[in-house]
Coordinates of C-alpha atoms and ligand atoms in Angstrom, one line a residue:
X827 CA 219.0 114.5 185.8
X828 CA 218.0 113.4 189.1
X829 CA 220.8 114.7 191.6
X830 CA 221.7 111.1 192.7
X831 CA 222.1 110.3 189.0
X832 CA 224.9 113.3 188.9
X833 CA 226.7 112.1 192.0
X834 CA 226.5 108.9 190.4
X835 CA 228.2 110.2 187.0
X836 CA 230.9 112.0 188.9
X837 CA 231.9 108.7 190.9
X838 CA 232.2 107.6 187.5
X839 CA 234.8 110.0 186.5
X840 CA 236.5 110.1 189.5
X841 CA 237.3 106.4 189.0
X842 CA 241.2 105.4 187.6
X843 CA 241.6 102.9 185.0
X844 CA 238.8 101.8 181.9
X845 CA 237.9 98.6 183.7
X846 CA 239.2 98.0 187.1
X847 CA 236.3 99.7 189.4
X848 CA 237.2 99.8 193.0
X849 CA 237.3 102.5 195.6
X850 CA 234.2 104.4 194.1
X851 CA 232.3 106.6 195.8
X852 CA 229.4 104.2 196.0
X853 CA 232.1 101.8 197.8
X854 CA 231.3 99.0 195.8
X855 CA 231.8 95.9 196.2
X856 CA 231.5 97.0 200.5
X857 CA 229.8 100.0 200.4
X858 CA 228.6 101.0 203.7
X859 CA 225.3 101.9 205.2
X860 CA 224.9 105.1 203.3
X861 CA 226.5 104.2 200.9
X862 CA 224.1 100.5 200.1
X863 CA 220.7 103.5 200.6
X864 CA 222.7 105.1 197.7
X865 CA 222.9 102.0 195.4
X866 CA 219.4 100.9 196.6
X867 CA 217.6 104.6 195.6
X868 CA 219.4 104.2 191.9
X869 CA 218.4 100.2 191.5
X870 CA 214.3 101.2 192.3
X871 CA 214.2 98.7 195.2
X872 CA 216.2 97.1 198.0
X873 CA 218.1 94.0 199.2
X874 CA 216.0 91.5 200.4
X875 CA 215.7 91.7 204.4
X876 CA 214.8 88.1 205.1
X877 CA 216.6 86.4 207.4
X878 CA 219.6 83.9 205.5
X879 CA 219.1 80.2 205.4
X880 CA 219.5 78.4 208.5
X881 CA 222.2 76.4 206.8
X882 CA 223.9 75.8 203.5
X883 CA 225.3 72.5 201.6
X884 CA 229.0 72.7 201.2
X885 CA 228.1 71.9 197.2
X886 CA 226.3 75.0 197.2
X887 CA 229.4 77.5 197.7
X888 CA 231.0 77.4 194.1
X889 CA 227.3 77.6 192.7
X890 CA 226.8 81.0 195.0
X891 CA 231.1 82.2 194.2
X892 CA 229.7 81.7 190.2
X893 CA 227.2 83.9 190.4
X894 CA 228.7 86.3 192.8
X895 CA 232.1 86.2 190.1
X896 CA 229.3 86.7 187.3
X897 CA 227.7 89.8 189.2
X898 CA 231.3 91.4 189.9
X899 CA 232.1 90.8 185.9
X900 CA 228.7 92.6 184.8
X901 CA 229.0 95.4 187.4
X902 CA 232.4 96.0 185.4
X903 CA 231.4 96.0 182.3
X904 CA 228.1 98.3 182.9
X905 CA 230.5 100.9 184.8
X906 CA 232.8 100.4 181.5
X907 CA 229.9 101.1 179.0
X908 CA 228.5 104.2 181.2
X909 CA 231.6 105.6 181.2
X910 CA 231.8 105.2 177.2
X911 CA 228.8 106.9 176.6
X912 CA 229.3 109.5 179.2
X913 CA 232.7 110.6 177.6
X914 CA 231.5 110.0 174.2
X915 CA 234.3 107.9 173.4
X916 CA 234.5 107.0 169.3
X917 CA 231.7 104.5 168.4
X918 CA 230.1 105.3 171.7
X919 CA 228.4 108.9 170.8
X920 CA 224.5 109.1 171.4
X921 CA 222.7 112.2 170.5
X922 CA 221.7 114.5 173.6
X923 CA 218.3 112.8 174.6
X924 CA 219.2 109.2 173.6
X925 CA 222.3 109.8 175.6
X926 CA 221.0 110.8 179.1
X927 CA 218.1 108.1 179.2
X928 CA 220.0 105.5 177.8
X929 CA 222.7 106.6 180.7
X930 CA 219.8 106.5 183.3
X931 CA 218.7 103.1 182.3
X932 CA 221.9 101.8 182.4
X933 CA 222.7 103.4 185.9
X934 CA 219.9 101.6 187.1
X935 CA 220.9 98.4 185.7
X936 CA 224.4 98.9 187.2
X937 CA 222.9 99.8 190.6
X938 CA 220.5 96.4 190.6
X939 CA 224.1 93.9 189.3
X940 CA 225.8 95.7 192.0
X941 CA 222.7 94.4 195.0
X942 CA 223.0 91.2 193.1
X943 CA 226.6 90.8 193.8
X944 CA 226.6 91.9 197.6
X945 CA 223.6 89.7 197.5
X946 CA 225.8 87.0 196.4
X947 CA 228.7 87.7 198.7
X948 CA 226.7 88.2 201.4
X949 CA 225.6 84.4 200.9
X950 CA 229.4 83.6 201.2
X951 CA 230.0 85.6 203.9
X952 CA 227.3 84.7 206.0
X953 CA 228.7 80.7 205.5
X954 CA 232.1 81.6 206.3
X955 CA 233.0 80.7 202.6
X956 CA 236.7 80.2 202.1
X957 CA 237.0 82.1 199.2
X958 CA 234.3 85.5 198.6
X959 CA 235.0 87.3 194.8
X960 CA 236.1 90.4 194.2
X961 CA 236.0 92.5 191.7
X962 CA 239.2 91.8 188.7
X963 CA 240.6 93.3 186.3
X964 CA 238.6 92.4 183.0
X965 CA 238.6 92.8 178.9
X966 CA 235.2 92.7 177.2
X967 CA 237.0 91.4 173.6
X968 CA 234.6 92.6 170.7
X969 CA 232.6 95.6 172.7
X970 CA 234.5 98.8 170.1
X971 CA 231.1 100.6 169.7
X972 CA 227.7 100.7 171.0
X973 CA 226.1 98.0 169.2
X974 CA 228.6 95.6 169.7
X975 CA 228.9 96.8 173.4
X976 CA 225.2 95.5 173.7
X977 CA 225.1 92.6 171.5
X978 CA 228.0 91.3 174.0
X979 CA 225.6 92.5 177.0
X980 CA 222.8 90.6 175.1
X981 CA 224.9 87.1 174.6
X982 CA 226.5 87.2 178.3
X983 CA 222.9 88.6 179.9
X984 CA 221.7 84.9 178.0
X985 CA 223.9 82.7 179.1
X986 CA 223.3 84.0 182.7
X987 CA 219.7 83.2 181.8
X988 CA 220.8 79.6 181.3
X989 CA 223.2 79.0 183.8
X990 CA 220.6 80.5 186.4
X991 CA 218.5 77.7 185.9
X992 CA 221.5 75.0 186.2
X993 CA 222.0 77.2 189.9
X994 CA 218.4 76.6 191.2
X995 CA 218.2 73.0 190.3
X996 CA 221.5 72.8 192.0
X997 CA 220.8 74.2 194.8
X998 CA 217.4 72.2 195.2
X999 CA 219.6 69.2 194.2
X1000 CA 221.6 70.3 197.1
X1001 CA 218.7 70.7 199.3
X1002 CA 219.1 74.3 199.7
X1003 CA 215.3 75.5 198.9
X1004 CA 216.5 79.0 201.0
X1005 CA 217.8 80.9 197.8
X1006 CA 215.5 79.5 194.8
X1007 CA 213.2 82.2 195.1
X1008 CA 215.6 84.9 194.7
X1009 CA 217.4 83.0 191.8
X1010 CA 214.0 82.8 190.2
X1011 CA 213.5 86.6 190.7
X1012 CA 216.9 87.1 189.6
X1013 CA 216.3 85.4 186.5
X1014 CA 212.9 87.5 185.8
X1015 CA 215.1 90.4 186.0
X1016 CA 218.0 89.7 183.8
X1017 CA 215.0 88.9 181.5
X1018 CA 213.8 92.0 181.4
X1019 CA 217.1 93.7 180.8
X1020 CA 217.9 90.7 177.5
X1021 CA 214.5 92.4 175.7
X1022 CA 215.5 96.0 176.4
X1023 CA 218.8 94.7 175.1
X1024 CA 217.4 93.0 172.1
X1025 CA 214.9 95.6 171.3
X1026 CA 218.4 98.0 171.2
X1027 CA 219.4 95.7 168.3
X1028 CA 215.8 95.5 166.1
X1029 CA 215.2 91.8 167.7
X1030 CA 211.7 90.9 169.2
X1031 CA 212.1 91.3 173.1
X1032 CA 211.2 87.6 173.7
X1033 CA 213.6 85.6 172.5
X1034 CA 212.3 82.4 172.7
X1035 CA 208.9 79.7 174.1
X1036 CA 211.8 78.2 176.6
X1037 CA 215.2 80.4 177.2
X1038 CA 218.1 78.4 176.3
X1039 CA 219.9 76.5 179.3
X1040 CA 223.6 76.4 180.1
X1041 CA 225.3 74.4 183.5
X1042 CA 227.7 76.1 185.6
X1043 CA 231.1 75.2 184.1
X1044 CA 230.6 76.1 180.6
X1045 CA 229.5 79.7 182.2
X1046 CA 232.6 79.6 184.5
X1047 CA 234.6 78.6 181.4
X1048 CA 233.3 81.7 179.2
X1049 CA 233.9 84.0 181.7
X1050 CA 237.6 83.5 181.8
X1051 CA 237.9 85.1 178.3
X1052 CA 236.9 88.6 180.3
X1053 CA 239.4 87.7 183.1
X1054 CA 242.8 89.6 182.9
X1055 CA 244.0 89.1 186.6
X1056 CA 242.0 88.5 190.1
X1057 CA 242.9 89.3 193.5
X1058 CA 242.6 86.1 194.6
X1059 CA 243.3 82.4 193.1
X1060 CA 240.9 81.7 190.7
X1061 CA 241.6 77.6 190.9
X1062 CA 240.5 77.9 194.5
X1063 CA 236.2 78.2 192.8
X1064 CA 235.8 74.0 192.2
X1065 CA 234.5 74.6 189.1
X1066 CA 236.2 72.9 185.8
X1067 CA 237.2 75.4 183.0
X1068 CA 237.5 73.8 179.6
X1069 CA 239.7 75.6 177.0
X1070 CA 236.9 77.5 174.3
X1071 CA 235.5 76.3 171.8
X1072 CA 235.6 79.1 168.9
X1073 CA 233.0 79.5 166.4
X1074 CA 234.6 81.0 163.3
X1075 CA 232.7 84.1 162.6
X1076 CA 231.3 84.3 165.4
X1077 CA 232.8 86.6 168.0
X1078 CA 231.8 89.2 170.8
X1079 CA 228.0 88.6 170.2
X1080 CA 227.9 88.6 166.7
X1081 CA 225.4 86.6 165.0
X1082 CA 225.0 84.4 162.7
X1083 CA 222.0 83.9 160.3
X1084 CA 219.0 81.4 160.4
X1085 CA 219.2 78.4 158.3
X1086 CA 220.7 75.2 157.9
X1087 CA 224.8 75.5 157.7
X1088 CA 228.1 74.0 158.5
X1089 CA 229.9 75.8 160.9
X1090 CA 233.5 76.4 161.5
X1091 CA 235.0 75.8 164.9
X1092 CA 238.5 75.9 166.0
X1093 CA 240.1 75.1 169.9
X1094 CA 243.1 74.5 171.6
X1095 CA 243.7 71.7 173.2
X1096 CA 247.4 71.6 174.0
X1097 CA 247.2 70.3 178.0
X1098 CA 243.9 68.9 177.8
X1099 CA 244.7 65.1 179.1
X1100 CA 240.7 64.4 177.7
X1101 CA 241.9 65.4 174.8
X1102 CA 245.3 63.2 174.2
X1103 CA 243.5 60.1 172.9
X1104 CA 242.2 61.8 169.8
X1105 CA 245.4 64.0 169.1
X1106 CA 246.0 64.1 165.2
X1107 CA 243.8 61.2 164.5
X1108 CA 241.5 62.4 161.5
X1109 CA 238.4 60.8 162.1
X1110 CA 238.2 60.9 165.8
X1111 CA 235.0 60.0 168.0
X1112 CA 234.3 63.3 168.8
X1113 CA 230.7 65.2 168.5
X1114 CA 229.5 68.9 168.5
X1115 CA 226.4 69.1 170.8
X1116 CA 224.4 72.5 171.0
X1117 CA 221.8 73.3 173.9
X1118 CA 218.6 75.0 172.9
X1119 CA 215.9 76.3 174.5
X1120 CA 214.7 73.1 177.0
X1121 CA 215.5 70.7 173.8
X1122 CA 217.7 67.6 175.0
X1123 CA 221.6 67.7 174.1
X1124 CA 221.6 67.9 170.2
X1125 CA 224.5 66.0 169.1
X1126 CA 226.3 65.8 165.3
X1127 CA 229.7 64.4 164.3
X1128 CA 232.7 66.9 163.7
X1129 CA 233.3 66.4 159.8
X1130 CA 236.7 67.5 157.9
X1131 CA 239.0 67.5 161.0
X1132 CA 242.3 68.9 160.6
X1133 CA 245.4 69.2 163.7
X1134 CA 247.4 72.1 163.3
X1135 CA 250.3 73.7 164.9
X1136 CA 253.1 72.4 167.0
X1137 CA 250.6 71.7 170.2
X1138 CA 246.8 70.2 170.2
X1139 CA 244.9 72.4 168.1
X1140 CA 242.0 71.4 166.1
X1141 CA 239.9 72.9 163.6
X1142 CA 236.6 71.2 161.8
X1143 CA 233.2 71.7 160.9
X1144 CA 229.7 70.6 161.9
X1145 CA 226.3 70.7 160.9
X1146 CA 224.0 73.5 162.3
X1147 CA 220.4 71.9 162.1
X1148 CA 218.6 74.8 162.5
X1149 CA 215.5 74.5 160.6
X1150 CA 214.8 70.7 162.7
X1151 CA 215.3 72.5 166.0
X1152 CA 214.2 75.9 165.2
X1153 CA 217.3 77.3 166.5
X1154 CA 216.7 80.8 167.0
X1155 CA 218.7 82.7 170.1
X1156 CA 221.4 81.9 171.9
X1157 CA 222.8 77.8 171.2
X1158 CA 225.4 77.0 173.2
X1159 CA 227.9 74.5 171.5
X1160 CA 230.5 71.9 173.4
X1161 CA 233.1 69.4 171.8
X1162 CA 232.3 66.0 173.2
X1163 CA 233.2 62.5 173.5
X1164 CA 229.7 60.9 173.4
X1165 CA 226.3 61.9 171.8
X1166 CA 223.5 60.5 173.3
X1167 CA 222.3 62.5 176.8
X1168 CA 219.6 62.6 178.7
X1169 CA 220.2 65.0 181.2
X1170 CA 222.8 68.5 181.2
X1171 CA 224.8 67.9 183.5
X1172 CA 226.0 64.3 181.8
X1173 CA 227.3 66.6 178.6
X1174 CA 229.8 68.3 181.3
X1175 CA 231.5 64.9 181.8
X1176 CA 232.0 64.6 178.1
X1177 CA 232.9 67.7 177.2
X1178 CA 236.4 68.3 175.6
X1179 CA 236.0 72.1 175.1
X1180 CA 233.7 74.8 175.6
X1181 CA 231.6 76.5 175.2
X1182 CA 231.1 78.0 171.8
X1183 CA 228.3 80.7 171.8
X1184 CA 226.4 81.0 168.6
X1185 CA 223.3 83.9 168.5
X1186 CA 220.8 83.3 165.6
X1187 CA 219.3 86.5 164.9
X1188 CA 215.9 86.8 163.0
X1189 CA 214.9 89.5 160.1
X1190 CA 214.1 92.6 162.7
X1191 CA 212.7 95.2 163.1
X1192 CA 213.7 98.6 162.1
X1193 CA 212.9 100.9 164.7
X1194 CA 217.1 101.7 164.5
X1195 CA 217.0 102.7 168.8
X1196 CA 220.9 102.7 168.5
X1197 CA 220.9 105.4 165.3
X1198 CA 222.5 108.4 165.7
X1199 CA 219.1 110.5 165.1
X1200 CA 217.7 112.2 167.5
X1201 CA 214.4 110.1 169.2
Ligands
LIG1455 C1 230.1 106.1 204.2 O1 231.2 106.5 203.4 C2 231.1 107.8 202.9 C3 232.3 108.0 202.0 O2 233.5 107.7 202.6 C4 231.0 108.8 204.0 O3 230.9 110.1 203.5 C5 229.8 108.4 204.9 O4 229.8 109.3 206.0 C6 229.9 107.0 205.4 N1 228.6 106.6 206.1 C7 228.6 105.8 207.1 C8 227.3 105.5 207.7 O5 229.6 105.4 207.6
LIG1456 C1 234.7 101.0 176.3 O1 235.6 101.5 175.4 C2 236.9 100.9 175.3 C3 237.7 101.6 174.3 O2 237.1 101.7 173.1 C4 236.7 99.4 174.9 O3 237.9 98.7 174.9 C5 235.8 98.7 175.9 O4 235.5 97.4 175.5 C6 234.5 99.5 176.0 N1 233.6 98.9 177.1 C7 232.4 98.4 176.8 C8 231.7 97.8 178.0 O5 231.9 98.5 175.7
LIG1457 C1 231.2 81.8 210.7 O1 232.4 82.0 211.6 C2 232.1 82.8 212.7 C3 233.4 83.2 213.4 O2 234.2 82.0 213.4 C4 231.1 82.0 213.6 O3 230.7 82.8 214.7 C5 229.8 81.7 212.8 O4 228.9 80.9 213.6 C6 230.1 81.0 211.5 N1 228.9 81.0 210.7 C7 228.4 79.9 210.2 C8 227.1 80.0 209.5 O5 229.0 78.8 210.3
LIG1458 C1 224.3 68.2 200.0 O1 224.5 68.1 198.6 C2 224.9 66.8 198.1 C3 225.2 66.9 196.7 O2 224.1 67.3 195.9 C4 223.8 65.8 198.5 O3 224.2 64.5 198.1 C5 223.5 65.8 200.0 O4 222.4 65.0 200.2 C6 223.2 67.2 200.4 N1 223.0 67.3 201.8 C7 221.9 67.6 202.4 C8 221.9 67.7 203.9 O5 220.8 67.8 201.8
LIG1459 C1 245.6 78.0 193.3 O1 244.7 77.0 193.8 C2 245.0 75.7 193.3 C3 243.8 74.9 193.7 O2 243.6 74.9 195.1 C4 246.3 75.2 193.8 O3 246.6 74.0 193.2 C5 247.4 76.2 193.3 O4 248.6 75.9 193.8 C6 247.0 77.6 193.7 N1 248.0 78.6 193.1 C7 248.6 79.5 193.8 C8 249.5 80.4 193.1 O5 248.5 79.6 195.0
LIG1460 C1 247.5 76.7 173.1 O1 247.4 76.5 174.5 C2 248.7 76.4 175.1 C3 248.5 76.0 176.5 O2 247.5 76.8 177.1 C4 249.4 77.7 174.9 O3 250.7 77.6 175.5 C5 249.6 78.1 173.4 O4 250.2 79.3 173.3 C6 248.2 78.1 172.8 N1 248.4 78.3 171.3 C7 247.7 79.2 170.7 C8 248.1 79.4 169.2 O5 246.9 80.0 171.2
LIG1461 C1 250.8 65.4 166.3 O1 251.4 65.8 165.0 C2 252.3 66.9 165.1 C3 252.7 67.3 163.6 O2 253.0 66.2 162.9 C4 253.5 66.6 165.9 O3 254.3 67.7 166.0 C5 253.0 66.2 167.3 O4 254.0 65.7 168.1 C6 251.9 65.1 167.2 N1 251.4 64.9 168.6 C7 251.1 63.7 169.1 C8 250.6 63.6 170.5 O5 251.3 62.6 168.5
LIG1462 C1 224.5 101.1 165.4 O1 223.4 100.5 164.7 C2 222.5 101.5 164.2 C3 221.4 100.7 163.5 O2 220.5 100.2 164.4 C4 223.2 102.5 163.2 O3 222.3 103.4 162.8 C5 224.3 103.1 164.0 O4 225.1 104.0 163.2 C6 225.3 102.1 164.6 N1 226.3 102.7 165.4 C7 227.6 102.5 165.3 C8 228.5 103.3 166.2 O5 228.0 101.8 164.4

C-alpha cells in the first residue's frame, strides 16, 4: 500500500463520528497547502490553475452552492463507505485482495469529490458568495451492506449526471461560459466512476445512448433525504425543495425490473399550498411525468388515487411505459399539474412533488465483483 494511502487510512480512523468528517488530517473541506499536494497525489491529478472568470451572474451562485452541497454530500458518504470496508463492519467484509484495491480505488474517488468540492467553493469564494457549504451531518438511508452501499452510489452518481447537464445550460443561460468546460469534464468523470459502479453490480458500464437528465431542484430536493443537520441555513440556497415522491419498492437504489408496469407511489403533501386544490378529491388533474435519457417530459395520469391520514397524504398508481420508451437506467419521476412540456425546466413549475428515483436494471452479467471469493 502506497505510504500516502496508509496515512490516508489512518486519518480515517482518527476521525469521530460514522458520518460527520471534519478536522481530518487531510483538512478537508480547507486543507492547506500541504495538505491540497496531499489530496491532489491520491486523486491522480490537480486543481485546475486557470485564472477564475472575470465575472459571475448573480443566477449562477445557487447553481455553483448545488454542486458544491452535492460534492460535500459525496465526499461523506465515500469517507463513510471506506471506513466500512476498512473496519470490516457486518455486510461490508471483502476478502484481502478485493479489500485493499477496492479501498485504493475508492480513496482516489474520495480524493477527486473532495478537489471537486474546493473547486466548487472556491467559485463561491472567489464571488464573495453569501452563503459557501460545508460539510453536514448526513444519513445514507438503504446503504446496510456493500451492494446496497454502491447501488445508492450508482443512483446518486446518476442523478449528478443529469443535473450536471441542467448546471451548464444554466450557466450558459446565464452567460457564464467560464465554468462549462470544467462541468463538462466533471461530468466525464462521474461517468467513469457510474460504470465502475455498475460493473460492481453485473450491469453493462454504459448505461444508456443519452444519460438521463435531471434540473437542479429535484437534485436539491433528493439530497435533503441525506441531510440530518447543516451548519448553516439551508433556506438561505434559492433553490425550491418539493416534499418526495416515493416509489413503493423502490428504495436506496434498488431496482426495479424492465417491462411495462403500474407503479405505486406515495408523498406527503401536508404544507404544500400547490397541493391544496386537489386535497381528497379522487380524480384530481394531476400527472406522473418521468425523464429519460434526452426523451421530452413523458407524462401519464395518476389512476386509483386514494388521501390518507389526518394531513395531505396521497397514494396512487401510474403506468410505467417502458417498452415505448425503452426505459432502461435511471427515470426520474415528478407529480405534476400539467402534461404536455416542451422544455425541463417548464416540469419544475408544475411539479407537486419530487422526485421519485426509479433504476431499471437489465439481465447482467455474472462476473459477481462484489462476491466474497477471493479475485
Ligand atoms: C498543514 O497542516 C498540517 C497539519 O496541521 C501541518 O503538519 C503542516 O505543516 C501544514 N502545512 C502548511 C504549509 O501550513
Ligand atoms: C456504513 O455503515 C453504517 C452501519 O452499518 C451504515 O449506517 C452506513 O450507511 C454505511 N455507510 C455507507 C456509505 O454505506
Ligand atoms: C470580494 O470581496 C473582497 C473584500 O470585500 C473584494 O476585495 C473583492 O473585490 C470581492 N470580489 C469580487 C469578485 O467581487
Ligand atoms: C444573468 O442571468 C439572467 C438569468 O439567466 C439573464 O437574464 C441575464 O441576461 C444574465 N446577465 C448577463 C450579463 O448575461
Ligand atoms: C433561514 O433562511 C430563510 C430564507 O432566507 C429565512 O426565511 C429563515 O428565517 C431562516 N431561518 C433561520 C433559523 O435563520
Ligand atoms: C407529513 O408532513 C408533515 C409536514 O412536513 C409532517 O408534520 C408529518 O409528520 C408528515 N407525515 C408523515 C406520516 O410523515
Ligand atoms: C380531507 O379529508 C380528511 C379525512 O376525511 C379530513 O380530515 C381533512 O380535513 C380533509 N382536508 C381538506 C383540506 O378538506
Ligand atoms: C453482494 O452481491 C454479490 C453478488 O454479486 C454476492 O455474492 C455477495 O454475497 C453480496 N454481498 C452481501 C454482503 O450481501
Amino acid at each position: 500500500m502506497p505510504s500516502q494511502l496508509a496515512f490516508l487510512f489512518v486519518a480515517m480512523a482518527l476521525a469521530t463520528g460514522r458520518v460527520v468528517r471534519r478536522d481530518t488530517a487531510d483538512g478537508f473541506p480547507n486543507p492547506n497547502a500541504t495538505q491540497l499536494g496531499f489530496i491532489e497525489n491520491i486523486a491522480d491529478g490537480k486543481l485546475s490553475n486557470a485564472p477564475p472568470p472575470p465575472s459571475l451572474n448573480e443566477s449562477s451562485i445557487p447553481i455553483c452552492q448545488l454542486i458544491s452541497f452535492n460534492e460535500n454530500f459525496e465526499v461523506a458518504f465515500f469517507s463513510s463507505l471506506i471506513e466500512n470496508i476498512t473496519t470490516d463492519e457486518p455486510g461490508f467484509t471483502l476478502p484481502t485482495e478485493k479489500k485493499e484495491e477496492i479501498l485504493e480505488i475508492l480513496a482516489t474517488v474520495l480524493a477527486q469529490e473532495q478537489l471537486h468540492a474546493i473547486d466548487a467553493s472556491n467559485v463561491l469564494k472567489h464571488f464573495n458568495a453569501s452563503l459557501i457549504p460545508e460539510p453536514c451531518e448526513y444519513v445514507f438511508p438503504g446503504a446496510t451492506d456493500i451492494n446496497s452501499s454502491i447501488a445508492l452510489a450508482a443512483t446518486f452518481t446518476d442523478v449528478v449526471l443529469g443535473t450536471l447537464q441542467d448546471a451548464a445550460e444554466g450557466l450558459a443561460v446565464n452567460g457564464d461560459l467560464g465554468p462549462i468546460r470544467e462541468v463538462a469534464s466533471i461530468i466525464g468523470q462521474e461517468g467513469q466512476q457510474s460504470g465502475f459502479y455498475r460493473l460492481l453490480l453485473n450491469q453493462k458500464p454504459s448505461q444508456k445512448p443519452f444519460l438521463t437528465t435531471n434540473v437542479g431542484a429535484f437534485a436539491w430536493s433528493a439530497l435533503q433525504q441525506f441531510v440530518v443537520s447543516c451548519p448553516f441555513n439551508i433556506s438561505e440556497i434559492e433553490i425550491p425543495i418539493f416534499p418526495p415522491l416515493g416509489v413503493a419498492h423502490v428504495i436506496g437504489g434498488q431496482t426495479i425490473k424492465p417491462r411495462d408496469q403500474r407503479l405505486s407511489f406515495v408523498a406527503n403533501l401536508t404544507g404544500s399550498s400547490e397541493a391544496e386544490q386537489f386535497i381528497n378529491e379522487t380524480s384530481p388533474d394531476l400527472f406522473v411525468t418521468y425523464f429519460s435519457g434526452q426523451l421530452l417530459p413523458i407524462s401519464v395520469p395518476v389512476e386509483d388515487v386514494e388521501w390518507f391520514g389526518e394531513n395531505a397524504q396521497l397514494r396512487f398508481e401510474a403506468d410505467f411505459p417502458f417498452e415505448e420508451n425503452i426505459l432502461v437506467g435511471l427515470t426520474i419521476a415528478s407529480l405534476t399539474s400539467k402534461d404536455k412540456f416542451t422544455t425541463y425546466g417548464e416540469v419544475v413549475e408544475a411539479t407537486i412533488a419530487a422526485p421519485g428515483l426509479i433504476e431499471v436494471t437489465d439481465e447482467g452479467l455474472s462476473w459477481d465483483l462484489l462476491s466474497e471469493e477471493d479475485l
